[in-house]
């Protein structure tokens, strides 16, 4: 026990004279003021504890006294200033302390030094705690210092928050920091006690400061880490491991004494034994034989070396089994391989992974070691080490080195490590990795515990892969739309029936032919459809990442080109195009548009251009791209509805045009008259196509290829559609959109379902957040999410059924009923949708507000710009008459405008795409697509989006029902469709009911429903379908439809059958159907008008005119006017009315979309304006 | 298990029966099919050490075995007047020189697994000939750790 003051500054040694005079002051002043130049330590029995400054100051006297008394000795003592010397022990420690201080920098404080035991008696080792004030408080590290000839640092350990100090029960303690484990055995219990106290203090401070590795602290410790200069044996002692059973032979330097005779003998024995064993058959030889041979060779009695010889024999025997080269850079071996220096050198091994607890590192200085200190038993958790081992092996590989992985025998532990490495490094599954390693080294036999852990590890790796993929997809979705594509694709895959997939696959195939990227996408996409998509996703992602934005740009370009084409086409007199631009009037507008030639086209083209520009801008904005995607999705979803409406319209048109027209259209859309009807049909098809394309767009920019493919498909479909226009028209009413997407053959029922589902899925896909969900739920979730869209889409579906009613149309009344139903549904649905959207959360309100704002703006715009356009006029009046409806309509119009713009862009894209295929078809289809897309897409988009975002859950339920119903409808159209429709209606009603805002709309809808019911009843009475009609107001409609369907086809499959039959007698059937459709349309128009003008509820039948007027006011009028202008047939007028409802729906959707767009872009107004203009143009044309 | 050889449950249960229940005097293990350490012979409680050695070498000169023996001897502690009876379990690996080197290696490398499975054995003895396996030699080793 002694108080020791150490002079820290080397300068003191250089100027001892000053020490003499100013030693005392130094010790005091420096302690307090500057960084103490001298410090006091409480030394005793191998420990030295620094005394706090306060203590030092409180004990100046002893220090001073000692200082003064021993001034001379201090000089003698090599510049150091031993203040007091209490025995040899303390003097030795003082000397050592002094020497240690030369290693320290002045900023650092030696808090404690403890002398440690050493296996080599002559060695002096100290464990030193060094501290330094850091930014977050005191930072400490442990230094292992060897004080032999030189004082060197042998070990550096940072004291971090995870430092664990444990007693080993044998007078020592172990410190583990960051998985490194070190044993210290102080020379005395007192020393250990002091060390423990200090260590606990510094570790408590480390926990207080929450120091962690790489946490920005302890950077000063690197100074010591760079100065680890102890010789190898000392380092080995610092890094000595516990629990060793198999130790490396003592290092040469540890044997200071000359090698004993026995050692030399053993050396000879070892070499001789090796020679002998190399020359004998080890399978037969016995150890006795070998020993006798050895005795012969050496000519000496080796009795006393018997155990040694046995041991050596085993070692040599083990070393004779060479390590197995599992991979180029990985050897798997045994303890003996790890101890075979020559072999390791020969194999170029630089890193050794020692997976044992009982085996020492044999050549710690020569090779780089990583120890996984585990036993080979059932309780060992190797799993947690496999990440480290993988990193270690990978690091060695990157360094061009090779790794020997060894345990005791290279059978269980090390083999497990190698298998785990193979699984992670080569993406192998467990079986493959196991078999690979076993093929290379047949003796491996991981214990059952390790096998279980390997299986777990495989699950972890799989999960990691999935996670990475998911994250990638998420990030991609955030950055780009590609994920959306994946999602869309996936969504269909989840629940979609084969038809959709087939259609998609076809589209993909078509895409593949387009370009390399397309091909890539193709390859990936088909996979994406399957649940196993992950890999494909990754590929896609990789592919997509680069092209994503490009594709958008391309799309915009395409759209531009499409615009040009459209313009040219429009100039050709594609009225359809014009209406398409309007989007709102969509189907109706087409007719009118047909009447209205150039102006509409020009304005529309302008609008389209603006839209394109906007879209481009959006594309430019990555964030916008997402919103765009959403909008696109919405548009896609809308497409179905639009398609329906468009299809219906097209059907009507075709009907009006009569079969010849259809034929012409089929023939390839002859301009002029045929253009109208064909345009419609094509438009309907295009709508579907556009929807698909829009889906693709929404999915990913890459969708270009899809679009192209879709366009191809569309063109094909269009051709087919043309061929079957009549049939299709009928079918279309029910399934067209889906049918278009799907195989032509399968179009009818399955196609509908699929297409719907795909739309839904697409919509779902549109939501980046829900991508994953969409995958699974593709159908269900898609439906659920789409619920709103479903409503709209359902409305459109309803429309389709109604269109299917067209078959029934043979009975004009029925047709009318169906149409009225359709109208009612759309009207009801639309308001519902609108309401639903706002209903959900604040977002809905916001959207409403936005919608309102947009509506107002749109109204203003419409008022301003529309002045000339009848459409605008119609809108304004409608708004006046029916605020709700009018607003909705206006909004829808505005939104339509916006949506139409988007739709237009999409359609333009599709048009562009189409162009390559066939100018005629493409032109027509683009136009149609524009129209159809513009109208229905926005609605669907909005609805879908709103619904999805707002009430996914509710939408899920209803959506599921709806989806199920559609599916059923497709196959079991009659009853199932009816039921579904009824369900949907009821759901819609429920939604409406739920929504307070909807109350008004409910009333309106109720009135509409009543009207519809009345109409239906009247119709049913006439048709005899009254029974079904009576089921429910909404239901009746569907039932009527069903009945109609039944009456016509007589079965769910009827549509197909009907189609086929129709194909046979296309013209006649088509004509009849058309007439029926026209009638229906008229009725529907009336109904719609009624619905729209809920006030005119009672009008139902009698108010047909009023309804028509109403419809005309909105869009129908234009159509009617256009129709009148065309004066081709009253059928056209009829057709127009149905369009109107669709327009309403679209309007609602458009409104929603517009609101969304506004939210997203804030550009809704301009878009709305643009849209409005086209509308105006259209009306003008209509008026014309 | 470093050699891939596992220890059968019978070994452990038998060991427990000796250690706790004192039902047997000794048990001989062998490696079956180079895969698993299994029980070959169980010695009755009243059997002598010679029988243990006999059974240990029953496989022949070229065979290796493991043997677990509950060894009893009297020990008189320093300063005590009465000798106390002590029971110590030792585990012996019997690898005669006449055994094939390969087999010897197998038993040597599998000895660890057995040692880990049989917890509580006081002494491990590696014997390569009878002089190392004799009762005297064993007792000497067992006494080596006793307090004098």
PDB file of N, CA and C in Angstrom, chain A residues 546-606:
ATOM      1  N   UNK A 546     -35.109   1.416 -64.510  1.00  0.00           N
ATOM      2  CA  UNK A 546     -34.585   2.338 -65.502  1.00  0.00           C
ATOM      3  C   UNK A 546     -35.678   2.834 -66.437  1.00  0.00           C
ATOM      4  N   UNK A 547     -36.450   1.936 -66.983  1.00  0.00           N
ATOM      5  CA  UNK A 547     -37.390   2.371 -68.011  1.00  0.00           C
ATOM      6  C   UNK A 547     -38.601   3.111 -67.471  1.00  0.00           C
ATOM      7  N   UNK A 548     -38.868   2.947 -66.227  1.00  0.00           N
ATOM      8  CA  UNK A 548     -40.130   3.471 -65.705  1.00  0.00           C
ATOM      9  C   UNK A 548     -40.467   4.857 -66.221  1.00  0.00           C
ATOM     10  N   UNK A 549     -39.618   5.794 -65.893  1.00  0.00           N
ATOM     11  CA  UNK A 549     -39.940   7.148 -66.306  1.00  0.00           C
ATOM     12  C   UNK A 549     -39.897   7.250 -67.814  1.00  0.00           C
ATOM     13  N   UNK A 550     -38.935   6.582 -68.342  1.00  0.00           N
ATOM     14  CA  UNK A 550     -38.832   6.613 -69.786  1.00  0.00           C
ATOM     15  C   UNK A 550     -40.140   6.196 -70.401  1.00  0.00           C
ATOM     16  N   UNK A 551     -40.652   5.167 -69.876  1.00  0.00           N
ATOM     17  CA  UNK A 551     -41.878   4.669 -70.463  1.00  0.00           C
ATOM     18  C   UNK A 551     -42.961   5.720 -70.373  1.00  0.00           C
ATOM     19  N   UNK A 552     -42.995   6.393 -69.255  1.00  0.00           N
ATOM     20  CA  UNK A 552     -43.995   7.442 -69.127  1.00  0.00           C
ATOM     21  C   UNK A 552     -43.797   8.457 -70.232  1.00  0.00           C
ATOM     22  N   UNK A 553     -42.575   8.840 -70.386  1.00  0.00           N
ATOM     23  CA  UNK A 553     -42.296   9.815 -71.429  1.00  0.00           C
ATOM     24  C   UNK A 553     -42.724   9.255 -72.773  1.00  0.00           C
ATOM     25  N   UNK A 554     -42.336   8.032 -72.951  1.00  0.00           N
ATOM     26  CA  UNK A 554     -42.713   7.398 -74.208  1.00  0.00           C
ATOM     27  C   UNK A 554     -44.212   7.446 -74.360  1.00  0.00           C
ATOM     28  N   UNK A 555     -44.829   7.149 -73.275  1.00  0.00           N
ATOM     29  CA  UNK A 555     -46.280   7.147 -73.321  1.00  0.00           C
ATOM     30  C   UNK A 555     -46.782   8.515 -73.735  1.00  0.00           C
ATOM     31  N   UNK A 556     -46.223   9.482 -73.107  1.00  0.00           N
ATOM     32  CA  UNK A 556     -46.671  10.827 -73.440  1.00  0.00           C
ATOM     33  C   UNK A 556     -46.418  11.077 -74.911  1.00  0.00           C
ATOM     34  N   UNK A 557     -45.242  10.664 -75.317  1.00  0.00           N
ATOM     35  CA  UNK A 557     -44.934  10.837 -76.728  1.00  0.00           C
ATOM     36  C   UNK A 557     -45.935  10.079 -77.573  1.00  0.00           C
ATOM     37  N   UNK A 558     -46.134   8.895 -77.139  1.00  0.00           N
ATOM     38  CA  UNK A 558     -47.100   8.094 -77.867  1.00  0.00           C
ATOM     39  C   UNK A 558     -48.441   8.794 -77.903  1.00  0.00           C
ATOM     40  N   UNK A 559     -48.783   9.272 -76.739  1.00  0.00           N
ATOM     41  CA  UNK A 559     -50.069   9.948 -76.676  1.00  0.00           C
ATOM     42  C   UNK A 559     -50.055  11.118 -77.638  1.00  0.00           C
ATOM     43  N   UNK A 560     -48.933  11.803 -77.668  1.00  0.00           N
ATOM     44  CA  UNK A 560     -48.855  12.925 -78.584  1.00  0.00           C
ATOM     45  C   UNK A 560     -49.063  12.424 -80.004  1.00  0.00           C
ATOM     46  N   UNK A 561     -48.332  11.407 -80.318  1.00  0.00           N
ATOM     47  CA  UNK A 561     -48.480  10.860 -81.653  1.00  0.00           C
ATOM     48  C   UNK A 561     -49.918  10.433 -81.860  1.00  0.00           C
ATOM     49  N   UNK A 562     -50.429   9.847 -80.846  1.00  0.00           N
ATOM     50  CA  UNK A 562     -51.823   9.449 -80.939  1.00  0.00           C
ATOM     51  C   UNK A 562     -52.707  10.650 -81.178  1.00  0.00           C
ATOM     52  N   UNK A 563     -52.382  11.677 -80.479  1.00  0.00           N
ATOM     53  CA  UNK A 563     -53.181  12.881 -80.668  1.00  0.00           C
ATOM     54  C   UNK A 563     -53.146  13.289 -82.120  1.00  0.00           C
ATOM     55  N   UNK A 564     -51.923  13.270 -82.607  1.00  0.00           N
ATOM     56  CA  UNK A 564     -51.803  13.640 -84.007  1.00  0.00           C
ATOM     57  C   UNK A 564     -52.678  12.745 -84.850  1.00  0.00           C
ATOM     58  N   UNK A 565     -52.512  11.500 -84.561  1.00  0.00           N
ATOM     59  CA  UNK A 565     -53.296  10.555 -85.335  1.00  0.00           C
ATOM     60  C   UNK A 565     -54.771  10.837 -85.149  1.00  0.00           C
ATOM     61  N   UNK A 566     -55.084  11.046 -83.917  1.00  0.00           N
ATOM     62  CA  UNK A 566     -56.492  11.318 -83.641  1.00  0.00           C
ATOM     63  C   UNK A 566     -56.935  12.549 -84.377  1.00  0.00           C
ATOM     64  N   UNK A 567     -56.071  13.521 -84.305  1.00  0.00           N
ATOM     65  CA  UNK A 567     -56.440  14.756 -84.996  1.00  0.00           C
ATOM     66  C   UNK A 567     -56.734  14.466 -86.455  1.00  0.00           C
ATOM     67  N   UNK A 568     -55.809  13.784 -87.033  1.00  0.00           N
ATOM     68  CA  UNK A 568     -56.012  13.450 -88.436  1.00  0.00           C
ATOM     69  C   UNK A 568     -57.296  12.664 -88.590  1.00  0.00           C
ATOM     70  N   UNK A 569     -57.424  11.764 -87.700  1.00  0.00           N
ATOM     71  CA  UNK A 569     -58.626  10.944 -87.775  1.00  0.00           C
ATOM     72  C   UNK A 569     -59.865  11.802 -87.570  1.00  0.00           C
ATOM     73  N   UNK A 570     -59.740  12.600 -86.535  1.00  0.00           N
ATOM     74  CA  UNK A 570     -60.884  13.451 -86.244  1.00  0.00           C
ATOM     75  C   UNK A 570     -61.182  14.305 -87.453  1.00  0.00           C
ATOM     76  N   UNK A 571     -60.143  14.806 -88.030  1.00  0.00           N
ATOM     77  CA  UNK A 571     -60.343  15.589 -89.233  1.00  0.00           C
ATOM     78  C   UNK A 571     -61.077  14.743 -90.257  1.00  0.00           C
ATOM     79  N   UNK A 572     -60.770  13.505 -90.227  1.00  0.00           N
ATOM     80  CA  UNK A 572     -61.456  12.621 -91.153  1.00  0.00           C
ATOM     81  C   UNK A 572     -62.947  12.595 -90.864  1.00  0.00           C
ATOM     82  N   UNK A 573     -63.290  13.055 -89.735  1.00  0.00           N
ATOM     83  CA  UNK A 573     -64.704  13.131 -89.354  1.00  0.00           C
ATOM     84  C   UNK A 573     -65.036  12.011 -88.398  1.00  0.00           C
ATOM     85  N   UNK A 574     -64.198  11.860 -87.416  1.00  0.00           N
ATOM     86  CA  UNK A 574     -64.539  10.871 -86.400  1.00  0.00           C
ATOM     87  C   UNK A 574     -65.194  11.597 -85.253  1.00  0.00           C
ATOM     88  N   UNK A 575     -66.400  11.732 -85.394  1.00  0.00           N
ATOM     89  CA  UNK A 575     -67.117  12.414 -84.315  1.00  0.00           C
ATOM     90  C   UNK A 575     -66.848  11.700 -82.996  1.00  0.00           C
ATOM     91  N   UNK A 576     -66.708  10.462 -83.131  1.00  0.00           N
ATOM     92  CA  UNK A 576     -66.481   9.663 -81.933  1.00  0.00           C
ATOM     93  C   UNK A 576     -65.335  10.234 -81.127  1.00  0.00           C
ATOM     94  N   UNK A 577     -64.318  10.587 -81.823  1.00  0.00           N
ATOM     95  CA  UNK A 577     -63.162  11.120 -81.127  1.00  0.00           C
ATOM     96  C   UNK A 577     -63.573  12.313 -80.280  1.00  0.00           C
ATOM     97  N   UNK A 578     -64.274  13.152 -80.874  1.00  0.00           N
ATOM     98  CA  UNK A 578     -64.671  14.346 -80.150  1.00  0.00           C
ATOM     99  C   UNK A 578     -65.369  13.972 -78.851  1.00  0.00           C
ATOM    100  N   UNK A 579     -66.335  13.234 -78.969  1.00  0.00           N
ATOM    101  CA  UNK A 579     -67.033  12.853 -77.741  1.00  0.00           C
ATOM    102  C   UNK A 579     -66.075  12.189 -76.780  1.00  0.00           C
ATOM    103  N   UNK A 580     -65.237  11.436 -77.310  1.00  0.00           N
ATOM    104  CA  UNK A 580     -64.286  10.763 -76.434  1.00  0.00           C
ATOM    105  C   UNK A 580     -63.556  11.789 -75.607  1.00  0.00           C
ATOM    106  N   UNK A 581     -63.136  12.783 -76.262  1.00  0.00           N
ATOM    107  CA  UNK A 581     -62.426  13.818 -75.533  1.00  0.00           C
ATOM    108  C   UNK A 581     -63.315  14.330 -74.425  1.00  0.00           C
ATOM    109  N   UNK A 582     -64.515  14.543 -74.767  1.00  0.00           N
ATOM    110  CA  UNK A 582     -65.418  15.011 -73.730  1.00  0.00           C
ATOM    111  C   UNK A 582     -65.430  14.030 -72.587  1.00  0.00           C
ATOM    112  N   UNK A 583     -65.467  12.797 -73.004  1.00  0.00           N
ATOM    113  CA  UNK A 583     -65.438  11.784 -71.963  1.00  0.00           C
ATOM    114  C   UNK A 583     -66.758  11.727 -71.252  1.00  0.00           C
ATOM    115  N   UNK A 584     -67.233  12.834 -70.884  1.00  0.00           N
ATOM    116  CA  UNK A 584     -68.480  12.863 -70.135  1.00  0.00           C
ATOM    117  C   UNK A 584     -69.599  12.284 -70.985  1.00  0.00           C
ATOM    118  N   UNK A 585     -69.740  12.901 -72.081  1.00  0.00           N
ATOM    119  CA  UNK A 585     -70.805  12.470 -72.965  1.00  0.00           C
ATOM    120  C   UNK A 585     -70.456  11.154 -73.614  1.00  0.00           C
ATOM    121  N   UNK A 586     -69.228  10.861 -73.511  1.00  0.00           N
ATOM    122  CA  UNK A 586     -68.667   9.627 -74.050  1.00  0.00           C
ATOM    123  C   UNK A 586     -69.460   9.060 -75.199  1.00  0.00           C
ATOM    124  N   UNK A 587     -70.229   8.048 -74.801  1.00  0.00           N
ATOM    125  CA  UNK A 587     -70.938   7.342 -75.853  1.00  0.00           C
ATOM    126  C   UNK A 587     -71.861   8.306 -76.562  1.00  0.00           C
ATOM    127  N   UNK A 588     -72.555   9.017 -75.788  1.00  0.00           N
ATOM    128  CA  UNK A 588     -73.494   9.955 -76.398  1.00  0.00           C
ATOM    129  C   UNK A 588     -72.747  10.930 -77.266  1.00  0.00           C
ATOM    130  N   UNK A 589     -71.761  11.477 -76.661  1.00  0.00           N
ATOM    131  CA  UNK A 589     -71.000  12.450 -77.400  1.00  0.00           C
ATOM    132  C   UNK A 589     -70.501  11.868 -78.709  1.00  0.00           C
ATOM    133  N   UNK A 590     -70.102  10.674 -78.680  1.00  0.00           N
ATOM    134  CA  UNK A 590     -69.620  10.107 -79.930  1.00  0.00           C
ATOM    135  C   UNK A 590     -70.621  10.321 -81.037  1.00  0.00           C
ATOM    136  N   UNK A 591     -71.817   9.983 -80.728  1.00  0.00           N
ATOM    137  CA  UNK A 591     -72.820  10.157 -81.763  1.00  0.00           C
ATOM    138  C   UNK A 591     -72.855  11.619 -82.168  1.00  0.00           C
ATOM    139  N   UNK A 592     -73.007  12.414 -81.157  1.00  0.00           N
ATOM    140  CA  UNK A 592     -73.040  13.839 -81.430  1.00  0.00           C
ATOM    141  C   UNK A 592     -71.777  14.267 -82.118  1.00  0.00           C
ATOM    142  N   UNK A 593     -70.761  13.734 -81.574  1.00  0.00           N
ATOM    143  CA  UNK A 593     -69.480  14.106 -82.160  1.00  0.00           C
ATOM    144  C   UNK A 593     -69.473  13.778 -83.632  1.00  0.00           C
ATOM    145  N   UNK A 594     -69.993  12.667 -83.885  1.00  0.00           N
ATOM    146  CA  UNK A 594     -70.036  12.289 -85.281  1.00  0.00           C
ATOM    147  C   UNK A 594     -70.664  13.423 -86.059  1.00  0.00           C
ATOM    148  N   UNK A 595     -71.689  13.914 -85.476  1.00  0.00           N
ATOM    149  CA  UNK A 595     -72.339  15.044 -86.137  1.00  0.00           C
ATOM    150  C   UNK A 595     -71.411  16.243 -86.140  1.00  0.00           C
ATOM    151  N   UNK A 596     -70.809  16.412 -84.992  1.00  0.00           N
ATOM    152  CA  UNK A 596     -69.926  17.564 -84.899  1.00  0.00           C
ATOM    153  C   UNK A 596     -68.563  17.158 -85.392  1.00  0.00           C
ATOM    154  N   UNK A 597     -68.126  17.692 -86.456  1.00  0.00           N
ATOM    155  CA  UNK A 597     -66.860  17.220 -86.990  1.00  0.00           C
ATOM    156  C   UNK A 597     -65.639  17.953 -86.450  1.00  0.00           C
ATOM    157  N   UNK A 598     -65.144  18.832 -87.231  1.00  0.00           N
ATOM    158  CA  UNK A 598     -63.789  19.391 -87.049  1.00  0.00           C
ATOM    159  C   UNK A 598     -63.598  20.071 -85.722  1.00  0.00           C
ATOM    160  N   UNK A 599     -64.484  20.874 -85.338  1.00  0.00           N
ATOM    161  CA  UNK A 599     -64.292  21.698 -84.143  1.00  0.00           C
ATOM    162  C   UNK A 599     -63.963  20.810 -82.951  1.00  0.00           C
ATOM    163  N   UNK A 600     -64.831  19.861 -82.809  1.00  0.00           N
ATOM    164  CA  UNK A 600     -64.611  18.985 -81.676  1.00  0.00           C
ATOM    165  C   UNK A 600     -63.208  18.388 -81.747  1.00  0.00           C
ATOM    166  N   UNK A 601     -62.933  17.920 -82.877  1.00  0.00           N
ATOM    167  CA  UNK A 601     -61.631  17.269 -83.001  1.00  0.00           C
ATOM    168  C   UNK A 601     -60.532  18.228 -82.625  1.00  0.00           C
ATOM    169  N   UNK A 602     -60.615  19.386 -83.159  1.00  0.00           N
ATOM    170  CA  UNK A 602     -59.538  20.328 -82.883  1.00  0.00           C
ATOM    171  C   UNK A 602     -59.472  20.613 -81.392  1.00  0.00           C
ATOM    172  N   UNK A 603     -60.612  20.978 -80.884  1.00  0.00           N
ATOM    173  CA  UNK A 603     -60.613  21.287 -79.462  1.00  0.00           C
ATOM    174  C   UNK A 603     -60.151  20.078 -78.682  1.00  0.00           C
ATOM    175  N   UNK A 604     -60.677  19.011 -79.106  1.00  0.00           N
ATOM    176  CA  UNK A 604     -60.304  17.796 -78.383  1.00  0.00           C
ATOM    177  C   UNK A 604     -58.819  17.546 -78.498  1.00  0.00           C
ATOM    178  N   UNK A 605     -58.387  17.681 -79.689  1.00  0.00           N
ATOM    179  CA  UNK A 605     -56.952  17.467 -79.863  1.00  0.00           C
ATOM    180  C   UNK A 605     -56.190  18.404 -78.954  1.00  0.00           C
ATOM    181  N   UNK A 606     -56.643  19.625 -78.937  1.00  0.00           N
ATOM    182  CA  UNK A 606     -55.968  20.576 -78.063  1.00  0.00           C
ATOM    183  C   UNK A 606     -56.014  20.066 -76.633  1.00  0.00           C
TER     184      UNK A 606
END
